mmCIF file with all atom_site columns, C-alpha atoms in Angstrom:
data_model
loop_
_atom_site.group_PDB
_atom_site.id
_atom_site.type_symbol
_atom_site.label_atom_id
_atom_site.label_alt_id
_atom_site.label_comp_id
_atom_site.label_asym_id
_atom_site.label_entity_id
_atom_site.label_seq_id
_atom_site.pdbx_PDB_ins_code
_atom_site.Cartn_x
_atom_site.Cartn_y
_atom_site.Cartn_z
_atom_site.occupancy
_atom_site.B_iso_or_equiv
_atom_site.pdbx_formal_charge
_atom_site.auth_seq_id
_atom_site.auth_comp_id
_atom_site.auth_asym_id
_atom_site.auth_atom_id
_atom_site.pdbx_PDB_model_num
ATOM 1   C CA . UNK A 1 1   ? 6.224   9.670   10.436  1.00 42.00 ? 1   UNK A CA 1
ATOM 2   C CA . UNK A 1 2   ? 2.610   10.220  10.664  1.00 46.00 ? 2   UNK A CA 1
ATOM 3   C CA . UNK A 1 3   ? -0.281  8.709   8.839   1.00 46.00 ? 3   UNK A CA 1
ATOM 4   C CA . UNK A 1 4   ? -2.054  10.325  6.153   1.00 46.00 ? 4   UNK A CA 1
ATOM 5   C CA . UNK A 1 5   ? -5.552  11.511  7.272   1.00 49.00 ? 5   UNK A CA 1
ATOM 6   C CA . UNK A 1 6   ? -7.972  8.610   6.946   1.00 49.00 ? 6   UNK A CA 1
ATOM 7   C CA . UNK A 1 7   ? -5.892  6.527   4.693   1.00 51.00 ? 7   UNK A CA 1
ATOM 8   C CA . UNK A 1 8   ? -3.762  4.561   7.305   1.00 52.00 ? 8   UNK A CA 1
ATOM 9   C CA . UNK A 1 9   ? -0.804  4.955   5.001   1.00 52.00 ? 9   UNK A CA 1
ATOM 10  C CA . UNK A 1 10  ? 2.394   6.743   5.977   1.00 51.00 ? 10  UNK A CA 1
ATOM 11  C CA . UNK A 1 11  ? 2.759   10.407  5.228   1.00 49.00 ? 11  UNK A CA 1
ATOM 12  C CA . UNK A 1 12  ? 5.744   11.031  2.828   1.00 54.00 ? 12  UNK A CA 1
ATOM 13  C CA . UNK A 1 13  ? 8.373   12.839  5.167   1.00 50.00 ? 13  UNK A CA 1
ATOM 14  C CA . UNK A 1 14  ? 9.341   15.496  5.880   1.00 51.00 ? 14  UNK A CA 1
ATOM 15  C CA . UNK A 1 15  ? 6.588   17.250  4.046   1.00 60.00 ? 15  UNK A CA 1
ATOM 16  C CA . UNK A 1 16  ? 3.490   15.426  5.664   1.00 67.00 ? 16  UNK A CA 1
ATOM 17  C CA . UNK A 1 17  ? 1.948   14.878  2.259   1.00 70.00 ? 17  UNK A CA 1
ATOM 18  C CA . UNK A 1 18  ? 0.014   11.591  1.446   1.00 73.00 ? 18  UNK A CA 1
ATOM 19  C CA . UNK A 1 19  ? 1.034   9.728   -1.711  1.00 73.00 ? 19  UNK A CA 1
ATOM 20  C CA . UNK A 1 20  ? -2.365  10.186  -3.234  1.00 76.00 ? 20  UNK A CA 1
ATOM 21  C CA . UNK A 1 21  ? -2.321  14.011  -3.105  1.00 79.00 ? 21  UNK A CA 1
ATOM 22  C CA . UNK A 1 22  ? 0.660   14.014  -5.338  1.00 81.00 ? 22  UNK A CA 1
ATOM 23  C CA . UNK A 1 23  ? 0.377   14.516  -9.104  1.00 87.00 ? 23  UNK A CA 1
ATOM 24  C CA . UNK A 1 24  ? 2.830   13.640  -11.790 1.00 89.00 ? 24  UNK A CA 1
ATOM 25  C CA . UNK A 1 25  ? 3.823   17.051  -11.992 1.00 92.00 ? 25  UNK A CA 1
ATOM 26  C CA . UNK A 1 26  ? 4.559   17.212  -8.356  1.00 89.00 ? 26  UNK A CA 1
ATOM 27  C CA . UNK A 1 27  ? 6.838   14.305  -8.774  1.00 87.00 ? 27  UNK A CA 1
ATOM 28  C CA . UNK A 1 28  ? 8.679   15.979  -11.808 1.00 90.00 ? 28  UNK A CA 1
ATOM 29  C CA . UNK A 1 29  ? 9.067   19.125  -10.121 1.00 90.00 ? 29  UNK A CA 1
ATOM 30  C CA . UNK A 1 30  ? 10.619  17.440  -6.895  1.00 86.00 ? 30  UNK A CA 1
ATOM 31  C CA . UNK A 1 31  ? 12.945  15.061  -8.912  1.00 86.00 ? 31  UNK A CA 1
ATOM 32  C CA . UNK A 1 32  ? 13.889  18.046  -11.285 1.00 87.00 ? 32  UNK A CA 1
ATOM 33  C CA . UNK A 1 33  ? 15.115  20.060  -8.184  1.00 88.00 ? 33  UNK A CA 1
ATOM 34  C CA . UNK A 1 34  ? 16.415  17.111  -6.321  1.00 86.00 ? 34  UNK A CA 1
ATOM 35  C CA . UNK A 1 35  ? 18.291  15.455  -9.044  1.00 85.00 ? 35  UNK A CA 1
ATOM 36  C CA . UNK A 1 36  ? 19.057  18.072  -11.682 1.00 87.00 ? 36  UNK A CA 1
ATOM 37  C CA . UNK A 1 37  ? 19.086  21.271  -9.429  1.00 90.00 ? 37  UNK A CA 1
ATOM 38  C CA . UNK A 1 38  ? 16.593  23.336  -11.739 1.00 91.00 ? 38  UNK A CA 1
ATOM 39  C CA . UNK A 1 39  ? 13.267  24.516  -10.814 1.00 90.00 ? 39  UNK A CA 1
ATOM 40  C CA . UNK A 1 40  ? 11.275  23.402  -13.491 1.00 91.00 ? 40  UNK A CA 1
ATOM 41  C CA . UNK A 1 41  ? 11.170  20.473  -15.972 1.00 92.00 ? 41  UNK A CA 1
ATOM 42  C CA . UNK A 1 42  ? 11.068  22.630  -19.018 1.00 94.00 ? 42  UNK A CA 1
ATOM 43  C CA . UNK A 1 43  ? 14.457  23.881  -18.011 1.00 94.00 ? 43  UNK A CA 1
ATOM 44  C CA . UNK A 1 44  ? 16.032  20.273  -18.403 1.00 92.00 ? 44  UNK A CA 1
ATOM 45  C CA . UNK A 1 45  ? 17.905  19.355  -21.642 1.00 94.00 ? 45  UNK A CA 1
ATOM 46  C CA . UNK A 1 46  ? 16.246  16.726  -23.735 1.00 94.00 ? 46  UNK A CA 1
ATOM 47  C CA . UNK A 1 47  ? 18.378  14.019  -22.216 1.00 93.00 ? 47  UNK A CA 1
ATOM 48  C CA . UNK A 1 48  ? 17.715  15.210  -18.784 1.00 92.00 ? 48  UNK A CA 1
ATOM 49  C CA . UNK A 1 49  ? 13.786  15.287  -19.510 1.00 94.00 ? 49  UNK A CA 1
ATOM 50  C CA . UNK A 1 50  ? 13.901  11.771  -20.896 1.00 92.00 ? 50  UNK A CA 1
ATOM 51  C CA . UNK A 1 51  ? 15.810  10.786  -17.697 1.00 90.00 ? 51  UNK A CA 1
ATOM 52  C CA . UNK A 1 52  ? 13.211  12.417  -15.450 1.00 89.00 ? 52  UNK A CA 1
ATOM 53  C CA . UNK A 1 53  ? 10.302  10.738  -17.215 1.00 91.00 ? 53  UNK A CA 1
ATOM 54  C CA . UNK A 1 54  ? 12.083  7.413   -16.620 1.00 89.00 ? 54  UNK A CA 1
ATOM 55  C CA . UNK A 1 55  ? 12.610  8.031   -12.701 1.00 88.00 ? 55  UNK A CA 1
ATOM 56  C CA . UNK A 1 56  ? 9.101   9.064   -12.513 1.00 88.00 ? 56  UNK A CA 1
ATOM 57  C CA . UNK A 1 57  ? 7.669   6.073   -14.117 1.00 90.00 ? 57  UNK A CA 1
ATOM 58  C CA . UNK A 1 58  ? 9.855   4.005   -12.094 1.00 87.00 ? 58  UNK A CA 1
ATOM 59  C CA . UNK A 1 59  ? 8.982   5.620   -8.942  1.00 85.00 ? 59  UNK A CA 1
ATOM 60  C CA . UNK A 1 60  ? 5.027   5.350   -9.779  1.00 85.00 ? 60  UNK A CA 1
ATOM 61  C CA . UNK A 1 61  ? 5.477   1.838   -10.745 1.00 85.00 ? 61  UNK A CA 1
ATOM 62  C CA . UNK A 1 62  ? 7.354   0.938   -7.684  1.00 82.00 ? 62  UNK A CA 1
ATOM 63  C CA . UNK A 1 63  ? 4.725   2.473   -5.421  1.00 79.00 ? 63  UNK A CA 1
ATOM 64  C CA . UNK A 1 64  ? 1.833   0.634   -7.457  1.00 79.00 ? 64  UNK A CA 1
ATOM 65  C CA . UNK A 1 65  ? 3.868   -2.560  -6.710  1.00 77.00 ? 65  UNK A CA 1
ATOM 66  C CA . UNK A 1 66  ? 4.184   -2.030  -3.047  1.00 74.00 ? 66  UNK A CA 1
ATOM 67  C CA . UNK A 1 67  ? 0.398   -1.236  -2.660  1.00 72.00 ? 67  UNK A CA 1
ATOM 68  C CA . UNK A 1 68  ? -0.536  -4.397  -4.593  1.00 72.00 ? 68  UNK A CA 1
ATOM 69  C CA . UNK A 1 69  ? 1.818   -6.489  -2.380  1.00 71.00 ? 69  UNK A CA 1
ATOM 70  C CA . UNK A 1 70  ? 0.337   -4.774  0.811   1.00 67.00 ? 70  UNK A CA 1
ATOM 71  C CA . UNK A 1 71  ? -3.359  -5.305  -0.176  1.00 63.00 ? 71  UNK A CA 1
ATOM 72  C CA . UNK A 1 72  ? -2.267  -8.880  -1.278  1.00 68.00 ? 72  UNK A CA 1
ATOM 73  C CA . UNK A 1 73  ? -0.803  -9.317  2.295   1.00 69.00 ? 73  UNK A CA 1
ATOM 74  C CA . UNK A 1 74  ? -3.688  -7.887  3.958   1.00 63.00 ? 74  UNK A CA 1
ATOM 75  C CA . UNK A 1 75  ? -6.084  -10.201 1.909   1.00 65.00 ? 75  UNK A CA 1
ATOM 76  C CA . UNK A 1 76  ? -4.005  -13.563 3.081   1.00 67.00 ? 76  UNK A CA 1
ATOM 77  C CA . UNK A 1 77  ? -3.935  -12.257 6.654   1.00 67.00 ? 77  UNK A CA 1
ATOM 78  C CA . UNK A 1 78  ? -7.682  -11.930 6.562   1.00 64.00 ? 78  UNK A CA 1
ATOM 79  C CA . UNK A 1 79  ? -8.251  -15.253 4.644   1.00 64.00 ? 79  UNK A CA 1
ATOM 80  C CA . UNK A 1 80  ? -5.808  -16.957 7.660   1.00 65.00 ? 80  UNK A CA 1
ATOM 81  C CA . UNK A 1 81  ? -7.931  -15.216 10.376  1.00 64.00 ? 81  UNK A CA 1
ATOM 82  C CA . UNK A 1 82  ? -11.356 -16.218 8.601   1.00 62.00 ? 82  UNK A CA 1
ATOM 83  C CA . UNK A 1 83  ? -9.932  -19.785 8.374   1.00 63.00 ? 83  UNK A CA 1
ATOM 84  C CA . UNK A 1 84  ? -8.873  -19.788 11.862  1.00 61.00 ? 84  UNK A CA 1
ATOM 85  C CA . UNK A 1 85  ? -12.396 -18.416 13.035  1.00 60.00 ? 85  UNK A CA 1
ATOM 86  C CA . UNK A 1 86  ? -13.902 -21.211 10.816  1.00 60.00 ? 86  UNK A CA 1
ATOM 87  C CA . UNK A 1 87  ? -11.984 -23.909 12.534  1.00 62.00 ? 87  UNK A CA 1
ATOM 88  C CA . UNK A 1 88  ? -12.635 -22.419 15.910  1.00 62.00 ? 88  UNK A CA 1
ATOM 89  C CA . UNK A 1 89  ? -16.300 -22.563 15.122  1.00 59.00 ? 89  UNK A CA 1
ATOM 90  C CA . UNK A 1 90  ? -15.921 -26.079 14.010  1.00 63.00 ? 90  UNK A CA 1
ATOM 91  C CA . UNK A 1 91  ? -14.233 -27.062 17.203  1.00 62.00 ? 91  UNK A CA 1
ATOM 92  C CA . UNK A 1 92  ? -17.053 -25.109 19.293  1.00 61.00 ? 92  UNK A CA 1
ATOM 93  C CA . UNK A 1 93  ? -19.859 -26.867 17.285  1.00 61.00 ? 93  UNK A CA 1
ATOM 94  C CA . UNK A 1 94  ? -18.257 -30.301 17.662  1.00 63.00 ? 94  UNK A CA 1
ATOM 95  C CA . UNK A 1 95  ? -18.182 -29.924 21.440  1.00 65.00 ? 95  UNK A CA 1
ATOM 96  C CA . UNK A 1 96  ? -21.563 -28.650 21.389  1.00 62.00 ? 96  UNK A CA 1
ATOM 97  C CA . UNK A 1 97  ? -22.966 -31.578 19.717  1.00 62.00 ? 97  UNK A CA 1
ATOM 98  C CA . UNK A 1 98  ? -20.775 -33.700 21.886  1.00 66.00 ? 98  UNK A CA 1
ATOM 99  C CA . UNK A 1 99  ? -22.672 -32.349 24.670  1.00 66.00 ? 99  UNK A CA 1
ATOM 100 C CA . UNK A 1 100 ? -26.333 -32.622 23.186  1.00 66.00 ? 100 UNK A CA 1
ATOM 101 C CA . UNK A 1 101 ? -25.434 -36.186 22.392  1.00 65.00 ? 101 UNK A CA 1
ATOM 102 C CA . UNK A 1 102 ? -24.543 -36.894 26.120  1.00 70.00 ? 102 UNK A CA 1
ATOM 103 C CA . UNK A 1 103 ? -27.716 -35.060 27.399  1.00 68.00 ? 103 UNK A CA 1
ATOM 104 C CA . UNK A 1 104 ? -29.565 -37.196 25.091  1.00 70.00 ? 104 UNK A CA 1
ATOM 105 C CA . UNK A 1 105 ? -28.136 -40.421 26.077  1.00 69.00 ? 105 UNK A CA 1
ATOM 106 C CA . UNK A 1 106 ? -28.343 -39.572 30.012  1.00 68.00 ? 106 UNK A CA 1
ATOM 107 C CA . UNK A 1 107 ? -32.025 -38.451 29.427  1.00 71.00 ? 107 UNK A CA 1
ATOM 108 C CA . UNK A 1 108 ? -32.658 -41.795 27.761  1.00 72.00 ? 108 UNK A CA 1
ATOM 109 C CA . UNK A 1 109 ? -31.173 -44.060 30.338  1.00 64.00 ? 109 UNK A CA 1
#
């Protein structure tokens, strides 16, 4: 599986399509062929059309939830890295202050 151009997101295999490039109609057509064996949603019965809408709604909701989770996870990782950098900075600053204090004491002695 490759990555989508510039998005860093996986392509949808085996077609090499980036999720953002798909429209609702694309999903409906794909699921219509895959699940019902019909080329177009207009060929579905009323019950099948309702079922297709539910599948598309569930699919888009699942992807949106996964994306929210990925963003939240990335933010958490970023916050943790920033916290580590701050802790490291405090440690370095503390060591530098101690070195300055020692240098001042030595100079005054």
